[in-house]
Amino acid sequence: MRGLPKPKVNFEYEKKQKDKAVKIPKAHVYNLSKVRKIVVGLLITLVLYFAYVLVLANGVAIKNRELRHNITNLTTRLDKASAGTTSYNPIVGQYLANFVTAYYTFDKTKSDAWLDKVTPYFAKNVTLSSSTNTEVLISQ
């Protein structure tokens, strides 16, 4: 066997180095029940806060309604006062309105009827004569 060459086989092998595992830092671990408690607590707090805000808003709405009602009452009183037909007694206001209506509805052809209409509104010792100037002057 001299004629066959010896196979040269290298039986040495390199040891493969094992790759070291990459260290991942541990994440904060929360217990599920703890998270549920936090979420439920937050929801309860929000519901209570919204209920409180709703009560406050309702109070403001009621107060606004009362103020609007007062404003309308005062506005109508002010309108009546500026028109000259107001009084704290509605009977006096009606009497004044009737007098003004009768006094300013003068017709030259029916001056005696007008005198008869207006005379009851005056005091007993005040009389109008037929020579009273009954023309209405309109000024601008």
PDB file of C-alpha atoms in Angstrom:
ATOM      1  CA  MET A   1       0.000   0.000   0.000  1.00  0.00           C
ATOM      2  CA  ARG A   2       2.681   2.059  -0.632  1.00  0.00           C
ATOM      3  CA  GLY A   3       1.363   3.513  -3.727  1.00  0.00           C
ATOM      4  CA  LEU A   4      -1.753   5.111  -2.268  1.00  0.00           C
ATOM      5  CA  PRO A   5      -1.407   8.538  -0.929  1.00  0.00           C
ATOM      6  CA  LYS A   6      -2.472   9.164   2.573  1.00  0.00           C
ATOM      7  CA  PRO A   7      -5.501  11.340   2.781  1.00  0.00           C
ATOM      8  CA  LYS A   8      -4.778  14.280   4.885  1.00  0.00           C
ATOM      9  CA  VAL A   9      -7.866  15.007   6.847  1.00  0.00           C
ATOM     10  CA  ASN A  10      -7.751  17.675   9.380  1.00  0.00           C
ATOM     11  CA  PHE A  11      -9.777  16.504  12.269  1.00  0.00           C
ATOM     12  CA  GLU A  12      -9.330  19.666  14.161  1.00  0.00           C
ATOM     13  CA  TYR A  13     -12.448  21.752  14.131  1.00  0.00           C
ATOM     14  CA  GLU A  14     -13.162  25.053  15.567  1.00  0.00           C
ATOM     15  CA  LYS A  15     -15.495  25.108  18.398  1.00  0.00           C
ATOM     16  CA  LYS A  16     -18.364  27.331  17.597  1.00  0.00           C
ATOM     17  CA  GLN A  17     -18.904  29.830  20.266  1.00  0.00           C
ATOM     18  CA  LYS A  18     -22.437  30.016  21.437  1.00  0.00           C
ATOM     19  CA  ASP A  19     -24.034  33.374  20.825  1.00  0.00           C
ATOM     20  CA  LYS A  20     -24.711  35.095  24.070  1.00  0.00           C
ATOM     21  CA  ALA A  21     -28.340  35.979  24.575  1.00  0.00           C
ATOM     22  CA  VAL A  22     -29.127  39.652  24.378  1.00  0.00           C
ATOM     23  CA  LYS A  23     -30.236  40.869  27.736  1.00  0.00           C
ATOM     24  CA  ILE A  24     -33.583  42.635  27.497  1.00  0.00           C
ATOM     25  CA  PRO A  25     -34.379  44.753  30.497  1.00  0.00           C
ATOM     26  CA  LYS A  26     -37.432  43.592  32.326  1.00  0.00           C
ATOM     27  CA  ALA A  27     -40.496  45.676  31.696  1.00  0.00           C
ATOM     28  CA  HIS A  28     -42.554  46.845  34.612  1.00  0.00           C
ATOM     29  CA  VAL A  29     -45.073  44.200  35.235  1.00  0.00           C
ATOM     30  CA  TYR A  30     -48.454  45.261  36.513  1.00  0.00           C
ATOM     31  CA  ASN A  31     -50.805  42.923  38.125  1.00  0.00           C
ATOM     32  CA  LEU A  32     -54.058  42.760  36.156  1.00  0.00           C
ATOM     33  CA  SER A  33     -56.232  43.134  39.230  1.00  0.00           C
ATOM     34  CA  LYS A  34     -54.294  46.244  40.239  1.00  0.00           C
ATOM     35  CA  VAL A  35     -54.871  47.772  36.794  1.00  0.00           C
ATOM     36  CA  ARG A  36     -58.588  46.939  36.957  1.00  0.00           C
ATOM     37  CA  LYS A  37     -58.870  48.642  40.345  1.00  0.00           C
ATOM     38  CA  ILE A  38     -57.160  51.758  39.027  1.00  0.00           C
ATOM     39  CA  VAL A  39     -59.399  51.917  35.941  1.00  0.00           C
ATOM     40  CA  VAL A  40     -62.583  51.309  37.962  1.00  0.00           C
ATOM     41  CA  GLY A  41     -61.540  53.972  40.468  1.00  0.00           C
ATOM     42  CA  LEU A  42     -60.876  56.419  37.655  1.00  0.00           C
ATOM     43  CA  LEU A  43     -64.263  55.697  36.060  1.00  0.00           C
ATOM     44  CA  ILE A  44     -66.091  56.128  39.371  1.00  0.00           C
ATOM     45  CA  THR A  45     -64.285  59.427  39.940  1.00  0.00           C
ATOM     46  CA  LEU A  46     -65.279  60.649  36.465  1.00  0.00           C
ATOM     47  CA  VAL A  47     -68.930  59.649  36.971  1.00  0.00           C
ATOM     48  CA  LEU A  48     -69.050  61.459  40.323  1.00  0.00           C
ATOM     49  CA  TYR A  49     -67.414  64.538  38.826  1.00  0.00           C
ATOM     50  CA  PHE A  50     -69.881  64.601  35.916  1.00  0.00           C
ATOM     51  CA  ALA A  51     -72.789  64.224  38.331  1.00  0.00           C
ATOM     52  CA  TYR A  52     -71.468  67.182  40.349  1.00  0.00           C
ATOM     53  CA  VAL A  53     -71.112  69.283  37.182  1.00  0.00           C
ATOM     54  CA  LEU A  54     -74.645  68.311  36.129  1.00  0.00           C
ATOM     55  CA  VAL A  55     -76.055  69.443  39.487  1.00  0.00           C
ATOM     56  CA  LEU A  56     -74.226  72.771  39.184  1.00  0.00           C
ATOM     57  CA  ALA A  57     -75.464  73.263  35.615  1.00  0.00           C
ATOM     58  CA  ASN A  58     -79.023  72.498  36.683  1.00  0.00           C
ATOM     59  CA  GLY A  59     -78.779  75.109  39.440  1.00  0.00           C
ATOM     60  CA  VAL A  60     -77.498  77.695  36.972  1.00  0.00           C
ATOM     61  CA  ALA A  61     -80.305  76.859  34.525  1.00  0.00           C
ATOM     62  CA  ILE A  62     -82.941  77.302  37.243  1.00  0.00           C
ATOM     63  CA  LYS A  63     -81.428  80.622  38.307  1.00  0.00           C
ATOM     64  CA  ASN A  64     -81.312  81.801  34.666  1.00  0.00           C
ATOM     65  CA  ARG A  65     -84.984  80.893  34.206  1.00  0.00           C
ATOM     66  CA  GLU A  66     -85.940  82.889  37.317  1.00  0.00           C
ATOM     67  CA  LEU A  67     -83.868  85.853  36.168  1.00  0.00           C
ATOM     68  CA  ARG A  68     -85.465  85.783  32.702  1.00  0.00           C
ATOM     69  CA  HIS A  69     -88.908  85.743  34.322  1.00  0.00           C
ATOM     70  CA  ASN A  70     -87.965  88.711  36.522  1.00  0.00           C
ATOM     71  CA  ILE A  71     -86.540  90.582  33.537  1.00  0.00           C
ATOM     72  CA  THR A  72     -89.726  90.108  31.506  1.00  0.00           C
ATOM     73  CA  ASN A  73     -91.860  91.288  34.436  1.00  0.00           C
ATOM     74  CA  LEU A  74     -89.690  94.346  34.981  1.00  0.00           C
ATOM     75  CA  THR A  75     -89.598  95.085  31.260  1.00  0.00           C
ATOM     76  CA  THR A  76     -93.385  95.044  30.996  1.00  0.00           C
ATOM     77  CA  ARG A  77     -93.637  97.317  34.041  1.00  0.00           C
ATOM     78  CA  LEU A  78     -91.066  99.659  32.538  1.00  0.00           C
ATOM     79  CA  ASP A  79     -92.903  99.715  29.206  1.00  0.00           C
ATOM     80  CA  LYS A  80     -96.147 100.560  30.949  1.00  0.00           C
ATOM     81  CA  ALA A  81     -94.425 103.254  32.997  1.00  0.00           C
ATOM     82  CA  SER A  82     -92.837 104.811  29.938  1.00  0.00           C
ATOM     83  CA  ALA A  83     -96.224 104.804  28.201  1.00  0.00           C
ATOM     84  CA  GLY A  84     -97.742 106.620  31.169  1.00  0.00           C
ATOM     85  CA  THR A  85    -100.403 103.972  31.805  1.00  0.00           C
ATOM     86  CA  THR A  86     -98.879 102.232  34.752  1.00  0.00           C
ATOM     87  CA  SER A  87     -99.683 102.278  38.366  1.00  0.00           C
ATOM     88  CA  TYR A  88     -99.364  99.765  41.085  1.00  0.00           C
ATOM     89  CA  ASN A  89    -103.143  99.516  41.077  1.00  0.00           C
ATOM     90  CA  PRO A  90    -104.467  98.120  37.795  1.00  0.00           C
ATOM     91  CA  ILE A  91    -107.841  99.855  38.260  1.00  0.00           C
ATOM     92  CA  VAL A  92    -106.150 103.269  38.254  1.00  0.00           C
ATOM     93  CA  GLY A  93    -104.153 102.283  35.165  1.00  0.00           C
ATOM     94  CA  GLN A  94    -107.346 101.250  33.372  1.00  0.00           C
ATOM     95  CA  TYR A  95    -109.068 104.492  34.428  1.00  0.00           C
ATOM     96  CA  LEU A  96    -106.161 106.525  33.062  1.00  0.00           C
ATOM     97  CA  ALA A  97    -106.147 104.561  29.796  1.00  0.00           C
ATOM     98  CA  ASN A  98    -109.890 105.108  29.325  1.00  0.00           C
ATOM     99  CA  PHE A  99    -109.525 108.846  30.023  1.00  0.00           C
ATOM    100  CA  VAL A 100    -106.676 109.284  27.552  1.00  0.00           C
ATOM    101  CA  THR A 101    -108.602 107.370  24.907  1.00  0.00           C
ATOM    102  CA  ALA A 102    -111.719 109.458  25.426  1.00  0.00           C
ATOM    103  CA  TYR A 103    -109.818 112.752  25.574  1.00  0.00           C
ATOM    104  CA  TYR A 104    -107.825 112.269  22.386  1.00  0.00           C
ATOM    105  CA  THR A 105    -110.673 110.913  20.263  1.00  0.00           C
ATOM    106  CA  PHE A 106    -112.091 114.336  19.477  1.00  0.00           C
ATOM    107  CA  ASP A 107    -114.354 114.931  16.530  1.00  0.00           C
ATOM    108  CA  LYS A 108    -115.128 118.594  15.665  1.00  0.00           C
ATOM    109  CA  THR A 109    -118.602 117.737  14.471  1.00  0.00           C
ATOM    110  CA  LYS A 110    -119.505 116.002  17.733  1.00  0.00           C
ATOM    111  CA  SER A 111    -117.972 118.316  20.319  1.00  0.00           C
ATOM    112  CA  ASP A 112    -120.954 118.055  22.688  1.00  0.00           C
ATOM    113  CA  ALA A 113    -120.741 114.246  22.697  1.00  0.00           C
ATOM    114  CA  TRP A 114    -117.019 114.509  23.381  1.00  0.00           C
ATOM    115  CA  LEU A 115    -117.679 116.895  26.305  1.00  0.00           C
ATOM    116  CA  ASP A 116    -120.212 114.448  27.733  1.00  0.00           C
ATOM    117  CA  LYS A 117    -117.671 111.602  27.422  1.00  0.00           C
ATOM    118  CA  VAL A 118    -114.760 113.466  29.015  1.00  0.00           C
ATOM    119  CA  THR A 119    -116.596 115.338  31.819  1.00  0.00           C
ATOM    120  CA  PRO A 120    -117.003 112.282  34.121  1.00  0.00           C
ATOM    121  CA  TYR A 121    -113.220 111.886  34.298  1.00  0.00           C
ATOM    122  CA  PHE A 122    -112.677 115.358  35.802  1.00  0.00           C
ATOM    123  CA  ALA A 123    -113.163 116.356  39.430  1.00  0.00           C
ATOM    124  CA  LYS A 124    -116.622 117.648  40.407  1.00  0.00           C
ATOM    125  CA  ASN A 125    -115.531 121.290  40.623  1.00  0.00           C
ATOM    126  CA  VAL A 126    -113.771 121.248  37.203  1.00  0.00           C
ATOM    127  CA  THR A 127    -115.881 121.960  34.154  1.00  0.00           C
ATOM    128  CA  LEU A 128    -115.089 122.438  30.524  1.00  0.00           C
ATOM    129  CA  SER A 129    -116.774 125.201  28.609  1.00  0.00           C
ATOM    130  CA  SER A 130    -117.763 125.038  25.009  1.00  0.00           C
ATOM    131  CA  SER A 131    -115.132 127.682  24.268  1.00  0.00           C
ATOM    132  CA  THR A 132    -112.294 125.343  25.329  1.00  0.00           C
ATOM    133  CA  ASN A 133    -109.736 124.889  22.583  1.00  0.00           C
ATOM    134  CA  THR A 134    -110.314 121.274  21.618  1.00  0.00           C
ATOM    135  CA  GLU A 135    -108.060 121.133  18.600  1.00  0.00           C
ATOM    136  CA  VAL A 136    -105.226 118.666  18.898  1.00  0.00           C
ATOM    137  CA  LEU A 137    -101.925 120.057  17.737  1.00  0.00           C
ATOM    138  CA  ILE A 138     -99.421 117.611  16.392  1.00  0.00           C
ATOM    139  CA  SER A 139     -95.852 118.774  16.728  1.00  0.00           C
ATOM    140  CA  GLN A 140     -92.787 117.095  15.411  1.00  0.00           C
TER     141      GLN A 140
END
